[in-house]
Coordinates of C-alpha atoms in Angstrom, one line a residue:
Chain G
M1 CA -81.0 58.6 -151.0
K2 CA -83.2 60.0 -153.6
S3 CA -86.9 58.4 -153.7
L4 CA -89.9 58.7 -156.1
V5 CA -93.5 58.0 -155.5
L6 CA -95.8 57.3 -158.8
V7 CA -99.4 58.8 -158.5
K8 CA -102.3 58.7 -160.4
Y9 CA -104.9 61.4 -160.7
V10 CA -108.3 59.3 -160.9
P11 CA -112.0 59.7 -160.3
D12 CA -112.9 60.1 -156.8
A13 CA -114.0 56.6 -155.6
N14 CA -117.2 57.5 -154.0
S15 CA -118.6 59.1 -157.4
V16 CA -121.6 57.8 -159.0
F17 CA -120.4 56.3 -162.2
R18 CA -121.9 56.2 -165.6
I19 CA -120.8 54.6 -168.8
N20 CA -119.5 57.1 -171.4
S21 CA -121.7 57.3 -174.8
A22 CA -119.0 55.6 -176.6
G23 CA -119.0 52.8 -174.4
T24 CA -115.5 52.5 -173.7
W25 CA -115.1 53.8 -170.1
V26 CA -116.9 55.8 -167.4
D27 CA -118.3 59.1 -168.4
E28 CA -115.5 61.3 -166.5
S29 CA -116.7 64.8 -167.9
S30 CA -118.8 65.4 -164.4
L31 CA -116.5 63.6 -162.1
S32 CA -114.2 65.1 -159.6
F33 CA -110.7 63.7 -159.4
T34 CA -108.2 63.0 -156.6
V35 CA -105.0 61.4 -155.7
N36 CA -105.4 57.6 -156.0
D37 CA -106.1 56.5 -152.7
Y38 CA -103.2 53.6 -152.6
D39 CA -100.8 56.4 -153.6
R40 CA -101.4 58.6 -150.9
Y41 CA -100.2 55.9 -148.4
A42 CA -97.2 55.5 -150.8
L43 CA -96.5 59.1 -150.5
E44 CA -96.6 58.8 -146.5
E45 CA -94.3 56.1 -146.4
L46 CA -91.5 58.1 -148.2
L47 CA -92.3 61.3 -146.1
A48 CA -91.8 59.1 -142.8
L49 CA -88.6 57.9 -144.2
K50 CA -87.5 61.5 -144.9
D51 CA -88.5 62.4 -141.5
G52 CA -86.5 59.5 -140.0
G53 CA -83.6 60.9 -142.2
A54 CA -83.3 57.8 -144.4
V55 CA -84.5 59.6 -147.3
E56 CA -83.1 63.0 -148.5
E57 CA -85.4 63.6 -151.5
V58 CA -89.0 62.8 -152.4
V59 CA -90.0 63.3 -155.8
A60 CA -93.6 62.7 -157.2
L61 CA -94.4 61.8 -160.7
T62 CA -97.5 61.5 -162.6
V63 CA -98.2 60.9 -166.4
G64 CA -101.7 62.6 -167.4
P65 CA -103.3 65.5 -168.8
Q66 CA -102.9 69.2 -167.5
A67 CA -105.5 68.7 -164.9
A68 CA -103.2 66.0 -163.3
S69 CA -100.8 68.6 -162.1
S70 CA -103.3 69.1 -159.5
A71 CA -102.3 65.5 -158.0
L72 CA -98.7 66.8 -158.0
R73 CA -99.6 69.9 -156.3
T74 CA -101.3 67.9 -153.7
C75 CA -97.9 65.7 -152.9
L76 CA -95.9 68.9 -152.9
A77 CA -98.2 70.4 -150.4
T78 CA -97.9 67.3 -148.2
G79 CA -94.4 67.3 -148.3
A80 CA -92.8 66.1 -151.6
D81 CA -89.8 68.3 -152.6
R82 CA -90.3 68.3 -156.4
A83 CA -92.7 66.9 -159.0
I84 CA -92.4 65.5 -162.5
H85 CA -95.4 65.9 -164.8
V86 CA -95.2 63.9 -167.9
R87 CA -97.7 65.1 -170.1
D88 CA -98.1 65.0 -174.1
D89 CA -101.7 64.8 -175.8
A90 CA -100.0 61.7 -177.9
L91 CA -100.0 59.6 -174.7
E92 CA -104.0 59.5 -174.5
G93 CA -105.1 55.9 -174.6
S94 CA -101.5 54.3 -173.6
D95 CA -101.8 50.8 -172.1
P96 CA -99.9 50.1 -168.8
L97 CA -96.8 48.6 -170.5
T98 CA -96.5 51.8 -172.8
L99 CA -96.9 54.0 -169.5
A100 CA -94.2 52.0 -167.8
R101 CA -91.7 52.7 -170.8
V102 CA -92.5 56.4 -170.7
I103 CA -91.9 56.6 -167.0
H104 CA -88.8 54.5 -167.5
Q105 CA -87.5 56.9 -169.9
A106 CA -88.4 59.9 -167.5
I107 CA -86.3 58.4 -164.8
K108 CA -83.7 56.0 -165.9
D109 CA -81.0 58.7 -165.5
E110 CA -82.4 60.1 -162.1
G111 CA -80.7 57.3 -159.8
F112 CA -83.7 56.7 -157.7
S113 CA -82.9 54.4 -155.0
L114 CA -86.4 53.5 -153.7
I115 CA -89.5 53.9 -155.8
L116 CA -93.0 53.5 -154.1
A117 CA -96.6 53.2 -155.9
G118 CA -99.8 52.3 -154.9
L119 CA -100.7 48.6 -155.2
Q120 CA -103.3 49.5 -157.9
A121 CA -105.2 52.5 -159.4
D122 CA -108.9 52.8 -158.2
D123 CA -110.1 53.3 -161.6
D124 CA -108.5 50.7 -163.9
N125 CA -107.1 48.2 -161.2
H126 CA -104.6 47.2 -163.4
T127 CA -102.2 46.1 -160.5
Q128 CA -99.0 46.2 -162.6
L129 CA -97.4 49.5 -163.2
G130 CA -95.0 49.3 -160.3
G131 CA -93.8 45.9 -161.5
L132 CA -93.3 46.9 -165.1
V133 CA -91.3 49.8 -164.0
A134 CA -89.4 47.6 -161.7
G135 CA -88.9 45.1 -164.7
L136 CA -87.8 47.8 -167.0
L137 CA -85.1 49.2 -164.6
D138 CA -84.3 45.6 -163.2
Y139 CA -84.8 46.8 -159.7
A140 CA -85.7 44.4 -157.0
Y141 CA -89.6 44.4 -156.6
A142 CA -92.3 43.6 -154.0
S143 CA -96.1 44.4 -154.1
A144 CA -98.8 45.1 -151.5
A145 CA -96.5 46.3 -148.7
M146 CA -98.0 46.5 -145.0
K147 CA -94.8 47.4 -143.5
L148 CA -91.4 48.7 -144.9
S149 CA -88.2 48.8 -142.8
L150 CA -84.8 49.9 -144.2
S151 CA -81.5 48.8 -143.0
G152 CA -78.4 49.8 -144.9
E153 CA -79.1 48.8 -148.5
T154 CA -81.8 46.3 -147.9
M155 CA -85.4 47.2 -147.5
R156 CA -87.4 44.5 -145.6
V157 CA -91.1 44.3 -146.7
E158 CA -94.0 42.6 -145.0
R159 CA -96.2 41.9 -148.1
E160 CA -100.1 41.2 -147.6
L161 CA -101.3 37.9 -148.6
E162 CA -104.6 36.3 -148.3
N163 CA -106.3 35.3 -145.0
N164 CA -104.1 37.6 -142.6
E165 CA -101.1 36.1 -143.4
L166 CA -98.0 38.3 -144.3
Q167 CA -94.7 37.3 -146.2
V168 CA -91.6 39.0 -145.3
V169 CA -89.1 39.6 -148.0
D170 CA -85.7 41.3 -148.0
L171 CA -84.9 43.7 -151.1
D172 CA -81.7 44.8 -152.4
L173 CA -81.7 48.7 -153.1
P174 CA -82.6 50.0 -155.7
A175 CA -86.1 48.7 -155.4
V176 CA -89.8 49.3 -156.5
V177 CA -92.6 48.6 -153.8
T178 CA -96.2 48.8 -154.4
V179 CA -98.2 49.5 -151.0
Q180 CA -101.6 48.3 -149.6
T181 CA -103.8 50.9 -148.0
G182 CA -103.8 50.7 -144.4
I183 CA -99.9 50.6 -144.2
N184 CA -99.9 54.1 -142.3
S185 CA -102.2 57.0 -141.9
P186 CA -101.6 59.3 -144.6
R187 CA -100.8 63.0 -143.6
Y188 CA -103.0 65.9 -145.0
A189 CA -101.3 69.2 -146.5
S190 CA -101.2 72.0 -144.0
L191 CA -101.8 75.6 -145.0
K192 CA -98.1 76.2 -144.7
G193 CA -97.4 73.2 -146.8
I194 CA -100.0 74.6 -149.6
M195 CA -98.0 77.8 -149.4
A196 CA -94.7 76.2 -149.7
A197 CA -95.7 74.1 -152.5
K198 CA -95.9 77.2 -154.7
K199 CA -92.3 77.6 -154.6
K200 CA -91.4 74.1 -155.2
P201 CA -90.1 72.8 -158.6
M202 CA -92.6 71.0 -161.2
T203 CA -91.0 69.9 -164.3
Q204 CA -93.0 69.4 -167.3
L205 CA -91.6 66.6 -169.7
G206 CA -93.3 65.9 -173.0
L207 CA -92.4 63.4 -175.5
T208 CA -89.9 65.6 -177.3
E209 CA -87.9 65.9 -174.0
L210 CA -88.1 62.2 -173.4
G211 CA -86.7 61.6 -176.8
M212 CA -89.9 59.3 -177.7
S213 CA -91.9 59.6 -180.8
P214 CA -95.5 60.0 -180.8
D215 CA -96.0 56.8 -182.8
S216 CA -94.3 54.7 -180.2
V217 CA -97.1 55.7 -177.4
G218 CA -100.5 56.1 -177.2
A219 CA -103.8 54.1 -178.2
G220 CA -101.9 53.2 -181.7
A221 CA -99.0 51.9 -180.1
S222 CA -100.7 49.9 -177.2
K223 CA -101.2 46.4 -177.7
L224 CA -103.7 46.1 -174.9
K225 CA -106.8 47.8 -176.4
T226 CA -110.1 48.3 -174.7
V227 CA -113.0 46.9 -176.8
G228 CA -116.1 47.1 -174.6
F229 CA -117.1 48.3 -171.0
E230 CA -120.4 47.2 -169.3
S231 CA -122.0 47.0 -166.1
P232 CA -121.3 43.5 -164.8
P233 CA -124.5 40.8 -165.0
K234 CA -126.8 41.7 -162.0
G235 CA -126.9 38.1 -160.7
K236 CA -130.0 37.1 -159.0
G237 CA -130.4 40.4 -157.4
A238 CA -131.9 41.1 -154.1
E239 CA -135.5 41.3 -153.2
I240 CA -135.8 45.1 -152.4
L241 CA -138.0 45.9 -149.5
T242 CA -139.7 49.4 -149.3
G243 CA -141.7 51.1 -146.5
S244 CA -141.0 53.0 -143.5
P245 CA -138.0 52.1 -141.2
D246 CA -140.3 50.2 -138.8
E247 CA -142.0 48.3 -141.9
V248 CA -139.0 47.3 -143.6
A249 CA -137.4 46.2 -140.2
A250 CA -140.4 44.1 -139.7
Q251 CA -140.2 42.4 -143.1
L252 CA -136.4 42.0 -142.4
I253 CA -137.1 40.0 -139.1
K254 CA -139.7 37.7 -140.7
R255 CA -137.0 37.1 -143.6
I256 CA -134.2 36.4 -141.1
R257 CA -136.3 33.9 -139.2
E258 CA -137.5 32.2 -142.2
H259 CA -134.3 32.0 -144.5
A260 CA -131.5 32.3 -141.8
G261 CA -133.0 30.6 -138.9
V262 CA -132.0 33.4 -136.7
L263 CA -133.9 34.7 -133.9
Chain S
M1 CA -101.0 23.5 -184.4
A2 CA -102.4 23.3 -181.0
T3 CA -102.4 26.5 -178.9
K4 CA -100.0 26.1 -176.1
I5 CA -101.3 27.6 -172.8
L6 CA -98.8 27.7 -169.9
I7 CA -100.1 28.2 -166.5
L8 CA -98.2 28.8 -163.2
A9 CA -99.3 26.6 -160.6
E10 CA -99.4 28.2 -157.1
H11 CA -99.0 26.1 -153.9
S12 CA -98.3 26.5 -150.2
S13 CA -97.6 24.3 -147.3
G14 CA -97.4 21.3 -149.4
A15 CA -100.9 21.5 -151.2
L16 CA -101.7 23.1 -154.6
K17 CA -103.9 26.1 -154.3
D18 CA -107.5 26.5 -156.0
I19 CA -106.2 28.9 -158.4
S20 CA -104.0 26.3 -160.0
F21 CA -107.3 24.3 -160.9
E22 CA -108.8 27.5 -161.9
L23 CA -106.1 28.2 -164.4
L24 CA -106.3 24.6 -165.8
G25 CA -109.8 25.1 -166.4
E26 CA -109.8 28.6 -167.9
A27 CA -107.0 27.5 -170.0
H28 CA -108.9 24.4 -171.6
R29 CA -111.8 26.8 -172.0
A30 CA -109.7 29.7 -173.5
S31 CA -109.0 27.8 -176.9
A32 CA -110.8 24.9 -178.6
D33 CA -107.4 23.3 -179.2
A34 CA -105.6 24.1 -176.1
H35 CA -102.5 22.2 -175.1
V36 CA -102.3 22.9 -171.4
V37 CA -99.0 23.1 -169.8
A38 CA -98.6 23.5 -165.9
L39 CA -95.3 25.1 -164.8
L40 CA -94.5 24.0 -161.1
L41 CA -91.7 25.9 -159.4
G42 CA -90.7 24.5 -155.7
N43 CA -88.3 22.1 -153.9
G44 CA -89.6 18.5 -153.3
V45 CA -93.2 19.0 -155.2
S46 CA -93.0 15.8 -157.4
E47 CA -96.4 14.6 -155.8
L48 CA -98.0 17.9 -156.7
A49 CA -96.6 17.7 -160.2
A50 CA -98.4 14.4 -160.3
E51 CA -101.8 15.8 -159.1
L52 CA -101.5 18.5 -161.9
A53 CA -101.0 15.9 -164.7
K54 CA -104.3 14.1 -163.3
K55 CA -106.2 17.2 -162.9
G56 CA -105.9 19.3 -166.0
A57 CA -102.4 19.6 -167.3
S58 CA -101.4 17.8 -170.5
E59 CA -97.9 18.4 -169.2
V60 CA -96.2 19.5 -166.3
I61 CA -92.9 21.1 -166.1
V62 CA -91.2 21.1 -162.8
V63 CA -88.4 23.3 -161.8
E64 CA -86.8 22.4 -158.3
S65 CA -84.2 24.3 -156.3
P66 CA -83.8 25.2 -152.6
A67 CA -84.0 28.7 -153.7
L68 CA -87.7 28.1 -155.1
E69 CA -88.9 26.5 -151.7
N70 CA -90.7 29.6 -151.0
Y71 CA -92.0 32.3 -153.3
S72 CA -89.6 35.3 -154.3
S73 CA -90.4 37.7 -157.0
D74 CA -86.9 37.5 -158.3
A75 CA -86.5 33.6 -158.5
Y76 CA -89.9 33.1 -159.9
R77 CA -89.4 35.9 -162.6
H78 CA -86.0 34.2 -163.3
E79 CA -87.3 30.7 -163.6
I80 CA -90.8 31.7 -165.5
L81 CA -89.0 33.8 -168.2
A82 CA -86.5 30.7 -168.8
A83 CA -89.6 28.2 -169.0
I84 CA -91.1 30.8 -171.2
A85 CA -87.9 30.8 -173.3
S86 CA -87.6 26.9 -173.8
E87 CA -91.3 26.2 -174.3
D88 CA -92.4 29.0 -176.5
P89 CA -96.1 29.1 -175.3
D90 CA -98.8 30.9 -177.0
A91 CA -100.1 32.2 -173.7
V92 CA -99.3 32.3 -170.1
L93 CA -102.1 32.6 -167.6
I94 CA -101.3 33.5 -163.7
G95 CA -103.3 33.9 -160.9
N96 CA -104.3 37.4 -160.0
T97 CA -103.2 36.4 -156.3
P98 CA -100.6 38.2 -154.1
N99 CA -97.8 36.3 -155.5
G100 CA -99.3 36.3 -158.9
W101 CA -99.9 39.9 -159.4
D102 CA -96.3 40.3 -157.9
V103 CA -94.5 38.4 -160.4
A104 CA -96.4 38.9 -163.5
P105 CA -95.7 42.4 -164.5
L106 CA -91.8 41.5 -164.2
V107 CA -92.2 38.8 -166.5
A108 CA -94.5 40.9 -168.8
A109 CA -91.6 43.5 -168.7
G110 CA -89.1 40.8 -169.4
L111 CA -90.7 40.0 -172.5
M112 CA -92.0 43.5 -173.5
V113 CA -95.5 42.0 -174.0
P114 CA -98.8 43.6 -172.5
L115 CA -100.5 42.0 -169.6
A116 CA -104.2 41.8 -169.3
S117 CA -104.8 41.6 -165.4
G118 CA -107.7 40.7 -163.1
C119 CA -109.4 38.9 -165.8
A120 CA -112.5 36.6 -165.3
R121 CA -112.5 35.2 -168.6
I122 CA -110.1 34.7 -171.6
A123 CA -110.5 33.7 -175.2
I124 CA -107.4 32.7 -177.3
A125 CA -107.3 32.6 -181.0
D126 CA -104.7 33.2 -183.8
G127 CA -102.1 35.0 -181.5
S128 CA -104.6 37.3 -180.2
A129 CA -106.9 37.3 -177.1
K130 CA -109.9 38.8 -175.7
C131 CA -110.3 39.1 -171.8
A132 CA -113.3 40.4 -169.8
R133 CA -111.7 42.1 -166.5
K134 CA -112.9 44.3 -163.8
A135 CA -112.3 47.9 -163.4
F136 CA -113.5 50.2 -160.5
N137 CA -113.3 47.4 -158.1
G138 CA -115.8 45.3 -159.8
K139 CA -118.3 48.0 -160.7
F140 CA -117.6 47.4 -164.3
V141 CA -116.5 45.1 -166.7
H142 CA -113.7 46.2 -168.9
H143 CA -113.3 44.1 -172.2
V144 CA -109.6 44.4 -173.7
E145 CA -108.0 42.7 -176.5
I146 CA -104.4 41.8 -177.0
V147 CA -103.4 41.7 -180.7
D148 CA -100.8 39.7 -182.3
Q149 CA -98.5 39.0 -179.2
R150 CA -96.5 35.9 -178.3
P151 CA -96.9 35.1 -175.6
I152 CA -100.4 36.4 -174.7
M153 CA -100.1 37.4 -171.0
A154 CA -103.0 37.4 -168.4
T155 CA -103.8 37.2 -164.8
M156 CA -106.9 35.5 -163.7
D157 CA -109.1 36.4 -161.0
K158 CA -109.3 34.0 -158.1
G159 CA -112.8 32.3 -158.0
A160 CA -113.8 33.6 -161.3
A161 CA -113.2 30.8 -163.5
A162 CA -114.4 27.0 -162.9
P163 CA -111.7 24.6 -161.9
F164 CA -110.8 21.9 -164.3
D165 CA -113.4 18.9 -163.7
G166 CA -112.2 16.2 -165.8
E167 CA -109.3 13.8 -165.6
T168 CA -105.9 13.8 -167.5
D169 CA -102.9 11.7 -168.2
G170 CA -100.4 14.3 -168.5
S171 CA -96.6 13.8 -168.5
V172 CA -94.1 15.3 -166.1
R173 CA -90.7 16.7 -166.8
T174 CA -88.1 18.4 -165.2
L175 CA -86.4 21.6 -166.2
E176 CA -83.2 22.5 -164.8
P177 CA -83.2 25.7 -162.5
T178 CA -81.2 28.5 -164.2
L179 CA -81.1 31.0 -161.4
D180 CA -77.9 31.9 -159.3
P181 CA -79.1 31.9 -155.6
G182 CA -76.4 34.4 -154.7
K183 CA -77.6 37.0 -157.3
L184 CA -81.4 37.2 -156.3
K185 CA -82.5 40.7 -155.6
S186 CA -85.2 39.7 -153.4
R187 CA -85.1 36.9 -150.8
F188 CA -87.9 35.2 -148.7
V189 CA -87.5 35.5 -144.9
E190 CA -90.7 34.2 -143.5
T191 CA -94.5 33.9 -143.6
K192 CA -96.5 35.0 -140.4
K193 CA -99.8 35.8 -139.2
S194 CA -100.8 39.4 -138.9
E195 CA -101.4 40.6 -135.2
S196 CA -104.7 40.1 -134.0
G197 CA -106.7 40.2 -130.7
G198 CA -107.8 36.5 -131.2
L199 CA -111.1 37.4 -132.6
D200 CA -112.1 34.4 -135.4
L201 CA -115.0 35.6 -137.6
S202 CA -114.6 32.6 -139.7
Q203 CA -116.7 30.6 -137.1
A204 CA -119.4 33.3 -136.5
S205 CA -122.8 32.4 -137.4
V206 CA -124.1 36.1 -137.6
I207 CA -122.1 38.8 -138.5
V208 CA -123.5 42.4 -139.0
S209 CA -120.8 44.6 -141.1
G210 CA -120.3 48.1 -141.4
G211 CA -118.6 50.1 -144.4
R212 CA -117.6 53.3 -145.7
G213 CA -121.3 54.6 -145.5
V214 CA -121.1 54.3 -141.8
G215 CA -119.2 57.7 -142.0
A216 CA -117.4 57.8 -138.8
P217 CA -116.0 55.6 -136.1
E218 CA -118.3 56.7 -133.2
K219 CA -121.3 55.9 -135.7
L220 CA -120.2 52.0 -135.6
D221 CA -122.1 51.6 -132.3
V222 CA -125.6 51.6 -134.5
I223 CA -123.7 48.7 -136.5
R224 CA -122.4 47.0 -133.1
E225 CA -126.0 47.5 -131.3
L226 CA -127.4 45.3 -134.1
A227 CA -124.7 42.9 -134.0
D228 CA -125.6 42.3 -130.4
A229 CA -129.2 42.0 -130.7
L230 CA -128.6 39.4 -133.5
G231 CA -126.5 37.5 -131.0
G232 CA -123.7 38.1 -133.8
Q233 CA -120.2 39.6 -134.4
L234 CA -119.1 42.8 -135.8
G235 CA -117.6 42.8 -139.2
A236 CA -116.0 45.3 -141.5
S237 CA -115.1 46.4 -145.1
R238 CA -111.3 47.3 -145.6
A239 CA -112.4 51.1 -145.8
V240 CA -113.4 50.9 -142.1
T241 CA -110.3 48.9 -140.9
D242 CA -107.7 50.9 -143.1
A243 CA -109.2 54.3 -141.4
G244 CA -108.4 52.7 -138.2
W245 CA -112.1 52.6 -137.0
L246 CA -111.6 48.8 -136.1
P247 CA -108.6 46.5 -135.9
H248 CA -107.7 44.6 -139.0
E249 CA -109.1 41.3 -137.5
H250 CA -112.5 42.7 -138.2
Q251 CA -111.8 42.8 -141.9
I252 CA -113.9 40.6 -144.1
G253 CA -112.7 40.1 -147.9
S254 CA -109.8 38.9 -149.8
S255 CA -107.0 40.2 -147.8
G256 CA -108.9 39.7 -144.4
V257 CA -111.0 36.9 -143.2
T258 CA -113.4 34.8 -145.6
V259 CA -116.8 34.0 -143.8
S260 CA -119.9 32.1 -144.4
P261 CA -122.1 32.7 -141.5
K262 CA -126.0 31.6 -141.5
L263 CA -126.8 35.5 -141.8
Y264 CA -124.8 38.5 -143.2
V265 CA -125.8 41.9 -142.8
A266 CA -124.1 44.4 -144.9
C267 CA -124.5 48.1 -143.6
G268 CA -123.3 50.9 -145.8
I269 CA -121.0 48.4 -147.8
S270 CA -120.9 49.1 -151.5
G271 CA -119.8 45.5 -152.4
A272 CA -116.4 46.0 -153.8
I273 CA -114.9 42.7 -155.4
Q274 CA -112.5 42.5 -152.7
H275 CA -115.2 42.4 -149.9
V276 CA -117.6 40.2 -151.8
V277 CA -115.2 37.4 -152.2
G278 CA -115.0 37.0 -148.5
M279 CA -118.7 36.7 -147.8
K280 CA -120.5 35.6 -150.9
S281 CA -121.1 32.0 -149.7
S282 CA -123.2 33.2 -146.4
G283 CA -126.3 31.5 -146.1
Y284 CA -128.4 34.7 -146.0
I285 CA -127.3 38.3 -147.0
V286 CA -129.2 41.4 -146.0
A287 CA -128.0 44.6 -147.7
I288 CA -128.6 48.0 -146.5
N289 CA -127.4 50.9 -148.5
K290 CA -128.3 54.3 -149.8
D291 CA -127.1 53.7 -153.4
P292 CA -129.4 51.6 -155.4
D293 CA -126.7 50.8 -157.7
A294 CA -124.4 49.3 -155.2
P295 CA -123.0 46.0 -156.4
I296 CA -123.8 44.5 -153.1
F297 CA -127.5 44.5 -154.1
G298 CA -126.3 42.2 -156.9
I299 CA -125.5 39.4 -154.5
A300 CA -127.9 39.9 -151.6
D301 CA -130.9 38.1 -150.8
V302 CA -132.8 41.0 -149.5
G303 CA -132.2 44.7 -149.7
V304 CA -133.1 48.1 -148.4
V305 CA -132.1 51.3 -150.4
G306 CA -132.3 54.0 -147.7
D307 CA -130.3 55.6 -144.6
L308 CA -128.7 52.9 -142.6
F309 CA -129.2 55.2 -139.6
E310 CA -132.8 55.1 -139.8
I311 CA -133.1 51.4 -140.9
V312 CA -130.5 49.6 -138.8
P313 CA -131.8 51.2 -135.3
A314 CA -135.3 50.2 -136.2
L315 CA -134.0 46.6 -137.1
T316 CA -132.3 46.5 -133.8
K317 CA -135.4 47.3 -131.8
Q318 CA -137.3 44.8 -133.4
A319 CA -134.5 42.2 -133.1
K320 CA -134.5 42.6 -129.5
E321 CA -138.3 42.4 -129.0
A322 CA -138.2 39.1 -131.2
K323 CA -135.9 37.7 -128.9
G324 CA -138.0 38.6 -126.1

């Protein structure tokens, strides 16, 4: 069984973010990028299925600029067998539906039985790419998986709901599943893995290879357009205490007594 | 011509979920001439339909089938697409909830229309929409526009929109289900509780929580000692439970437990939206974080910008003294 993980190269979530001068997104120029956290868990699920013999091949795919190949190299070093990098300057500014169309075009003839992705990307939080790809492929779909178990042609998925509830669903393969963080403990690349990754194939696909025209993608073709980006309203905001640790502790004790009725 | 807005009602265990009324409220605010239609999928849900007709829907469309007794992505996708085909709405609003974010992209792909997800507000006019949505886990508001699409599609964040607060005298009608239960690619099996060791933070009157800023599992003792000194329970953000530093039952937030203690102390927690929705109704909120821009300070009552490993032990010491 061939499997695919969709990964995104995103700014490290622990970064200090500033809005760019155009006011359209964060200023990415000084940020360090990494594999989207959710996607690491998705890759680990496939590697575990491969370890168990249920999956023969694990392929990693990303859409992004040159630098995003680093995310694919991380996947290869961690255990993926090959990688597909969809890259074209004309893709800049594509909305999720446009990206899903591009991914669909790149993979529709591959015959993947199982496609995993992270529930969402840590930067844009769109929470829809996996579902869009499932819809375009007409595959079964489930989101926010906290457990996967494969039996024959059926994938049982435990989906995370609210208030500590899980919903168990059965999907007929082929299927797309997005995973939640915490579903497993993602492994790290070993030195041996990093060396081996250098010999693993990474295919570059541009719009020409995909048979798509530049007019059909990118900001121009996308119907979901960014028109502004700002910090959220501050709300009432906390009273900020200052002083030495002992001084602020004393002030906190006073307020906790007065306002919370504790102590 | 009125602007026809279809909302997907959500329900479980025989009751409508809050998001249903929030979607009705937002649909009325989204357009000055909104005609709000609620789509209710289920089995034996006529009472819920009557409630929707009173609490914001001008029309309620009910599709009933044993295959809709419980949510499944394929059954819902099929019937939502069928309802959109027959009703031809200008816009479709769905909750950004576990089932909403599951089915919404399948519907969007079926229609080849864009989806604005995780919105707090939406304004619809002349076939276009302006939406305010969250990005970077709530650190920023991302304003997007959907231009000239039918239908406009968006998912709305839970708790972001006020529920409809008037009364309506809506009509209820039935659409025949069109799905073939034998052909569904996804099938509901059961709903169950995640495994837990019996801790119930929802009843705690004092909670002290640690987040990513705690840095390492052994350092949680600093947080635990403060919780003990205040007579409270130990909570955590998702980063801590995902890393396995604490069991899942300690997790506070949208996917964990929702709490409203008298006192909530957030240590090294940035305040991602997923955490905040689970604790924002606490009586008094104290935040300790080294990042002055952390969103947690926006909702806390009192905050300290600094190293939690200096401040929390000092607070623990004085709390012990205060208790005597």
